[in-house]
Coordinates of C-alpha atoms and ligand atoms in Angstrom, one line a residue:
X11 CA 0.0 0.0 0.0
X12 CA 1.0 3.6 -0.4
X13 CA 1.2 5.2 3.0
X14 CA 1.8 8.8 3.9
X15 CA 3.4 9.2 7.4
X16 CA 3.3 12.7 9.0
X17 CA 5.9 12.5 11.7
X18 CA 8.2 10.0 10.1
X19 CA 11.2 11.2 12.1
X20 CA 9.7 11.2 15.6
X21 CA 10.1 8.6 18.3
X22 CA 7.3 6.4 16.8
X23 CA 7.9 7.3 13.2
X24 CA 11.4 6.0 13.3
X25 CA 10.1 2.6 14.5
X26 CA 7.2 2.6 12.1
X27 CA 8.8 3.4 8.7
X28 CA 11.2 0.3 8.6
X29 CA 8.4 -2.0 9.8
X30 CA 6.0 -0.8 7.0
X31 CA 8.7 -1.0 4.4
X32 CA 9.7 -4.5 5.5
X33 CA 6.0 -5.5 4.9
X34 CA 6.1 -4.3 1.4
X35 CA 4.5 -0.9 1.8
X36 CA 5.6 2.3 0.0
X37 CA 6.1 5.0 2.6
X38 CA 6.2 8.7 2.1
X39 CA 7.7 10.3 5.2
X40 CA 6.9 13.9 6.0
X41 CA 9.4 16.2 7.8
X42 CA 9.7 19.9 8.2
X43 CA 13.4 20.0 7.5
X44 CA 15.6 19.4 4.4
X45 CA 18.2 18.1 6.8
X46 CA 16.0 15.2 7.9
X47 CA 15.4 14.0 4.3
X48 CA 18.4 11.6 4.7
X49 CA 17.0 10.1 7.9
X50 CA 13.7 9.3 6.2
X51 CA 15.7 7.7 3.3
X52 CA 17.8 5.7 5.7
X53 CA 14.7 4.4 7.4
X54 CA 13.5 3.2 4.0
X55 CA 10.9 5.9 3.2
X56 CA 10.6 8.5 0.5
X57 CA 11.0 12.0 2.1
X58 CA 8.7 14.9 1.6
X59 CA 9.4 18.3 3.2
X60 CA 6.2 20.1 4.4
X61 CA 5.0 22.1 7.4
X62 CA 2.0 20.4 9.0
X63 CA 0.6 23.9 9.9
X64 CA 0.7 25.1 6.3
X65 CA -2.4 23.7 4.6
X66 CA -1.2 24.2 1.1
X67 CA 2.1 22.5 1.6
X68 CA 0.3 19.5 3.3
X69 CA -2.3 19.3 0.5
X70 CA 0.5 19.4 -2.1
X71 CA 2.6 16.7 -0.4
X72 CA -0.4 14.4 0.1
X73 CA -1.6 14.9 -3.5
X74 CA 1.8 14.0 -4.9
X75 CA 2.1 10.9 -2.7
X76 CA -1.4 9.6 -3.6
X77 CA -1.7 7.5 -0.5
X78 CA -4.3 5.0 0.4
X79 CA -3.6 5.5 4.1
X80 CA -2.5 8.5 6.1
X81 CA -0.8 8.2 9.5
X82 CA -0.7 11.2 11.8
X83 CA 2.1 11.0 14.3
X84 CA 2.8 14.7 14.8
X85 CA 3.9 16.1 18.1
X86 CA 6.3 18.8 19.3
X87 CA 7.0 18.0 22.9
X88 CA 10.0 19.9 24.2
X89 CA 12.9 17.7 25.2
X90 CA 13.0 19.3 28.7
X91 CA 9.3 19.3 29.5
X92 CA 8.4 21.4 32.5
X93 CA 5.4 20.1 34.3
X94 CA 4.9 23.5 35.9
X95 CA 4.5 25.1 32.5
X96 CA 2.7 22.2 30.8
X97 CA 0.2 24.4 28.9
X98 CA 3.1 26.5 27.4
X99 CA 5.2 23.4 26.6
X100 CA 2.3 21.7 24.8
X101 CA 1.0 24.7 22.8
X102 CA 2.7 23.6 19.6
X103 CA 1.6 20.0 20.0
X104 CA -2.0 21.3 20.6
X105 CA -1.8 23.1 17.2
X106 CA -0.6 20.0 15.5
X107 CA -3.5 18.1 17.0
X108 CA -6.1 20.7 15.9
X109 CA -4.9 22.6 12.8
X110 CA -2.5 19.9 11.8
X111 CA -5.2 17.2 12.0
X112 CA -7.6 19.4 10.0
X113 CA -5.1 20.1 7.3
X114 CA -4.2 16.4 7.0
X115 CA -7.9 15.4 6.9
X116 CA -8.7 18.0 4.2
X117 CA -5.7 16.8 2.1
X118 CA -6.8 13.2 2.7
X119 CA -10.3 13.9 1.6
X120 CA -9.2 15.6 -1.6
X121 CA -7.4 12.5 -2.8
X122 CA -9.9 10.0 -1.4
X123 CA -7.7 8.4 1.3
X124 CA -9.3 5.1 2.4
X125 CA -7.9 5.0 6.0
X126 CA -6.7 7.6 8.4
X127 CA -4.8 6.5 11.6
X128 CA -3.9 9.1 14.2
X129 CA -2.0 9.3 17.5
X130 CA -3.8 10.1 20.8
X131 CA -2.7 9.8 24.4
X132 CA -4.5 7.5 26.9
X133 CA -3.1 8.8 30.3
X134 CA -4.6 12.3 29.9
X135 CA -8.0 11.3 28.6
X136 CA -10.1 9.5 31.2
X137 CA -12.5 11.0 33.7
X138 CA -11.1 10.4 37.2
X139 CA -14.1 8.6 38.5
X140 CA -15.0 5.0 39.1
X141 CA -12.6 2.0 38.7
X142 CA -8.9 2.2 38.1
X143 CA -8.8 0.8 34.5
X144 CA -10.8 2.4 31.6
X145 CA -12.0 1.2 28.3
X146 CA -12.7 3.2 25.1
X147 CA -16.3 3.4 26.2
X148 CA -15.5 5.3 29.4
X149 CA -16.0 9.1 29.5
X150 CA -13.3 11.7 28.8
X151 CA -12.4 14.0 31.7
X152 CA -14.8 16.9 31.6
X153 CA -13.1 18.7 34.4
X154 CA -9.3 18.4 33.9
X155 CA -6.7 20.4 35.8
X156 CA -6.4 23.8 34.2
X157 CA -2.8 23.2 33.0
X158 CA -4.0 20.4 30.8
X159 CA -7.3 21.8 29.6
X160 CA -6.2 23.1 26.2
X161 CA -4.2 19.9 25.7
X162 CA -7.2 17.7 26.4
X163 CA -9.4 19.9 24.2
X164 CA -6.9 19.4 21.3
X165 CA -6.8 15.6 21.9
X166 CA -10.7 15.6 21.9
X167 CA -10.7 17.7 18.7
X168 CA -8.3 15.2 17.0
X169 CA -10.3 12.2 18.2
X170 CA -13.7 13.6 17.1
X171 CA -12.4 14.9 13.7
X172 CA -10.8 11.5 12.8
X173 CA -13.6 9.2 14.0
X174 CA -16.3 11.6 12.7
X175 CA -14.9 11.6 9.1
X176 CA -17.5 9.4 7.5
X177 CA -15.7 9.4 4.1
X178 CA -12.7 7.5 5.4
X179 CA -12.0 4.7 8.0
X180 CA -10.9 6.9 10.9
X181 CA -8.7 5.2 13.6
X182 CA -7.4 6.8 16.8
X183 CA -4.7 5.1 18.8
X184 CA -4.6 6.2 22.4
X185 CA -1.0 5.2 23.3
X186 CA 0.1 4.7 26.8
X187 CA 3.2 6.4 28.2
X188 CA 6.0 5.6 25.8
X189 CA 9.3 4.1 27.0
X190 CA 12.3 2.5 25.3
X191 CA 14.7 3.8 22.6
X192 CA 14.2 7.3 21.4
X193 CA 11.4 8.2 23.9
X194 CA 13.5 10.6 25.9
X195 CA 10.8 13.1 27.0
X196 CA 8.8 10.2 28.5
X197 CA 10.9 7.2 29.7
X198 CA 13.7 6.9 27.2
X199 CA 17.1 5.5 28.4
X200 CA 18.8 8.9 28.3
X201 CA 15.7 10.8 29.2
X202 CA 15.0 13.3 32.0
X203 CA 12.4 11.1 33.6
X204 CA 14.6 8.1 33.9
X205 CA 17.4 10.3 35.3
X206 CA 14.8 11.8 37.8
X207 CA 13.8 8.3 38.9
X208 CA 17.4 7.3 39.4
X209 CA 18.3 10.4 41.4
X210 CA 15.2 10.2 43.6
X211 CA 13.8 13.4 42.1
X212 CA 10.5 11.8 41.2
X213 CA 8.8 11.2 44.6
X214 CA 5.7 9.3 45.5
X215 CA 3.1 12.0 46.0
X216 CA 0.2 11.5 48.5
X217 CA -1.0 7.9 48.3
X218 CA 0.6 7.6 44.8
X219 CA -2.6 5.9 43.8
X220 CA -2.8 7.3 40.3
X221 CA -2.8 4.4 37.8
X222 CA -0.5 4.6 34.7
X223 CA -0.5 2.6 31.5
X224 CA 2.7 2.3 29.6
X225 CA 3.7 0.9 26.2
X226 CA 7.1 0.0 24.8
X227 CA 7.8 2.1 21.7
X228 CA 8.3 -1.1 19.6
X229 CA 4.9 -2.5 20.7
X230 CA 3.3 0.9 19.9
X231 CA 4.8 0.6 16.4
X232 CA 3.5 -3.0 16.0
X233 CA 0.0 -2.0 17.0
X234 CA 0.1 0.9 14.5
X235 CA 1.1 -1.5 11.7
X236 CA -1.9 -3.6 12.6
X237 CA -4.2 -0.6 12.7
X238 CA -2.9 0.6 9.3
X239 CA -3.4 -2.8 7.7
X240 CA -6.7 -3.6 9.5
X241 CA -10.3 -2.8 8.8
X242 CA -11.7 -1.7 12.2
X243 CA -12.3 1.9 12.9
X244 CA -12.8 4.0 16.0
X245 CA -10.7 4.5 19.2
X246 CA -8.2 1.9 20.5
X247 CA -6.2 2.0 23.7
X248 CA -2.7 0.8 22.9
X249 CA -1.2 0.0 26.3
X250 CA 0.4 -3.0 28.0
X251 CA -1.4 -5.6 30.0
X252 CA -0.6 -4.2 33.4
X253 CA -1.9 -0.8 34.4
X254 CA -0.3 0.0 37.7
X255 CA -0.5 2.5 40.5
X256 CA 2.5 4.9 40.9
X257 CA 3.1 3.4 44.3
X258 CA 3.8 0.1 42.5
X259 CA 5.6 1.0 39.3
X260 CA 7.8 3.9 40.6
X261 CA 9.8 1.9 43.2
X262 CA 10.1 -1.0 40.7
X263 CA 11.4 1.4 38.0
X264 CA 13.9 2.9 40.5
X265 CA 15.2 -0.7 41.3
X266 CA 15.4 -1.6 37.6
X267 CA 17.3 1.5 36.7
X268 CA 19.8 1.5 39.5
X269 CA 18.3 4.1 41.9
X270 CA 17.2 4.0 45.5
X271 CA 13.6 3.8 46.7
X272 CA 11.7 7.0 45.9
X273 CA 10.9 9.6 48.6
X274 CA 7.4 10.3 49.8
X275 CA 5.9 13.7 49.8
X276 CA 2.5 14.9 50.9
X277 CA 0.1 16.1 48.2
X278 CA 0.3 19.8 49.1
X279 CA 4.1 19.7 48.7
X280 CA 3.8 17.9 45.3
X281 CA 1.4 20.6 44.1
X282 CA 3.8 23.3 45.3
X283 CA 6.8 21.9 43.5
X284 CA 5.4 20.1 40.5
X285 CA 2.0 21.7 39.9
X286 CA -1.6 20.5 39.9
X287 CA -1.4 18.3 36.8
X288 CA 1.6 16.3 37.9
X289 CA 0.0 15.9 41.3
X290 CA -3.3 14.6 39.7
X291 CA -1.3 12.2 37.6
X292 CA 0.4 10.9 40.7
X293 CA -2.8 10.5 42.7
X294 CA -5.9 10.3 40.5
X295 CA -4.9 9.1 37.0
X296 CA -6.7 6.1 35.5
X297 CA -5.2 3.4 33.5
X298 CA -6.4 1.9 30.2
X299 CA -7.5 -1.6 29.1
X300 CA -6.0 -3.0 25.8
X301 CA -8.8 -5.7 25.4
X302 CA -10.3 -4.0 22.4
X303 CA -7.0 -3.5 20.6
X304 CA -6.1 -7.2 21.2
X305 CA -9.5 -8.4 20.0
X306 CA -10.0 -6.2 17.0
X307 CA -6.4 -5.4 15.8
X308 CA -5.1 -8.9 16.4
X309 CA -2.2 -7.4 18.3
X310 CA -0.6 -8.1 21.6
X311 CA 2.4 -6.4 23.2
X312 CA 5.7 -8.2 23.3
X313 CA 6.5 -6.5 26.6
X314 CA 3.2 -7.5 28.2
X315 CA 4.2 -5.6 31.4
X316 CA 6.3 -2.5 32.0
X317 CA 8.0 -4.8 34.7
X318 CA 9.9 -6.7 32.0
X319 CA 10.1 -3.7 29.7
X320 CA 11.8 -1.4 32.2
X321 CA 14.2 -4.2 33.1
X322 CA 15.2 -5.4 29.6
X323 CA 13.7 -3.1 26.9
X324 CA 15.3 0.3 27.5
X325 CA 18.1 0.0 24.9
Ligands
NAP3 N1 2.5 8.4 24.3 C1 3.5 9.1 24.7 O1 4.1 8.8 25.8 C2 4.2 10.1 23.8 C3 3.5 10.5 22.7 C4 4.2 11.4 21.8 C5 5.5 11.8 22.2 N2 6.0 11.4 23.3 C6 7.4 11.7 23.7 O2 7.7 13.0 23.3 C7 9.1 13.0 22.8 C8 9.1 13.6 21.5 O3 8.5 12.7 20.6 P1 8.9 12.5 19.2 O4 10.4 12.4 19.1 O5 8.1 11.6 18.5 O6 8.4 14.0 18.8 P2 9.1 15.0 17.9 O7 10.6 14.8 17.8 O8 8.6 16.3 18.3 O9 8.6 14.5 16.5 C9 7.4 14.4 16.1 C10 7.3 14.4 14.6 O10 6.4 15.4 14.3 C11 7.0 16.1 13.2 N3 6.6 17.5 13.3 C12 6.5 18.3 14.3 N4 6.0 19.5 14.0 C13 5.9 19.5 12.6 C14 5.4 20.4 11.6 N5 5.0 21.6 11.9 N6 5.3 20.0 10.4 C15 5.7 18.7 10.0 N7 6.2 17.8 10.9 C16 6.2 18.2 12.2 C17 8.5 16.0 13.4 O11 9.1 16.2 12.2 P3 10.5 16.9 11.9 O12 11.1 17.2 13.2 O13 11.3 15.9 11.1 O14 10.1 18.1 11.1 C18 8.6 14.6 13.9 O15 8.6 13.7 12.8 C19 9.6 11.6 22.9 O16 10.3 11.4 24.1 C20 8.3 10.8 22.9 O17 8.5 9.6 23.6 C21 5.4 10.5 24.1

């Protein structure tokens, strides 16, 4: 198949292009910079330079590629993400999820794209009520912490636009927190989060009862291949089999990565130093179930649990 990948050079794109090429697909990989053409080529794709926020350049790039499937993996998360300035640090990613999505969908419609697969983010989405593990049927958080409000609005915009496009098969993949090679803003081997865990700078806040869902970057790429090649449509949680409370995964991560046991701080202190959103993630977040993705995409994560992934899948 001819596939157009927006975000070919990102953490997931770099995993995805070689997998798709290996399976016989023809991949056009979009990047903003001339200097990254070579990277796309080395991955096995055909580079195209276009700015996702410029509708004409997107329309032109898509029209020339004539894809059957478009994959949207655009983000712009700063490498030193500051949880206290979350809204500022996510402003560009929010634009990519609103305007960028709209431009890609318009370009897709113009050439009659059959399938449109887009990235979403499970940990930020769910209403913090009821049980600890959520399915795709569960409600989106209608009352998020203020720092994440615009980010969640952008995610909801993307999800509604993609699944509401009746002229194509719209698929939204709500990935868990990435870890593994190239995921340095989240839990990459050389990333700030792993360093913070090792140096006891990431404490257990309050009861540390927030539930997180992770996914190894290679498993996320495999699920994306299944979604690209499959027929199902709608929203899928792409997470591992073991959603876990911070009180459980953080000490285990510290042990796996050569750090000492994390400190404990009360909720008010967490709020003071890390802000409301980080505190909510530590104490109230809900995890996600991958049952639908397993059932309908015929996919299962190789790293079924972050326990083995944190220990053996970081390089
Ligand atoms: N689920 C999760 O936990 C999750 C999800 C997403 C990201 N992250 C983390 O965030 C960090 C950064 O991720 P990443 O490396 O994939 O993101 P990134 O380096 O920001 O790359 C994202 C992709 O979007 C493209 N892009 C951004 N703005 C664009 C624009 N205006 N026009 C065209 N293309 C544009 C980039 O292309 P060019 O730079 O080549 O132009 C790149 O291919 C990583 O640590 C990752 O793990 C985590």
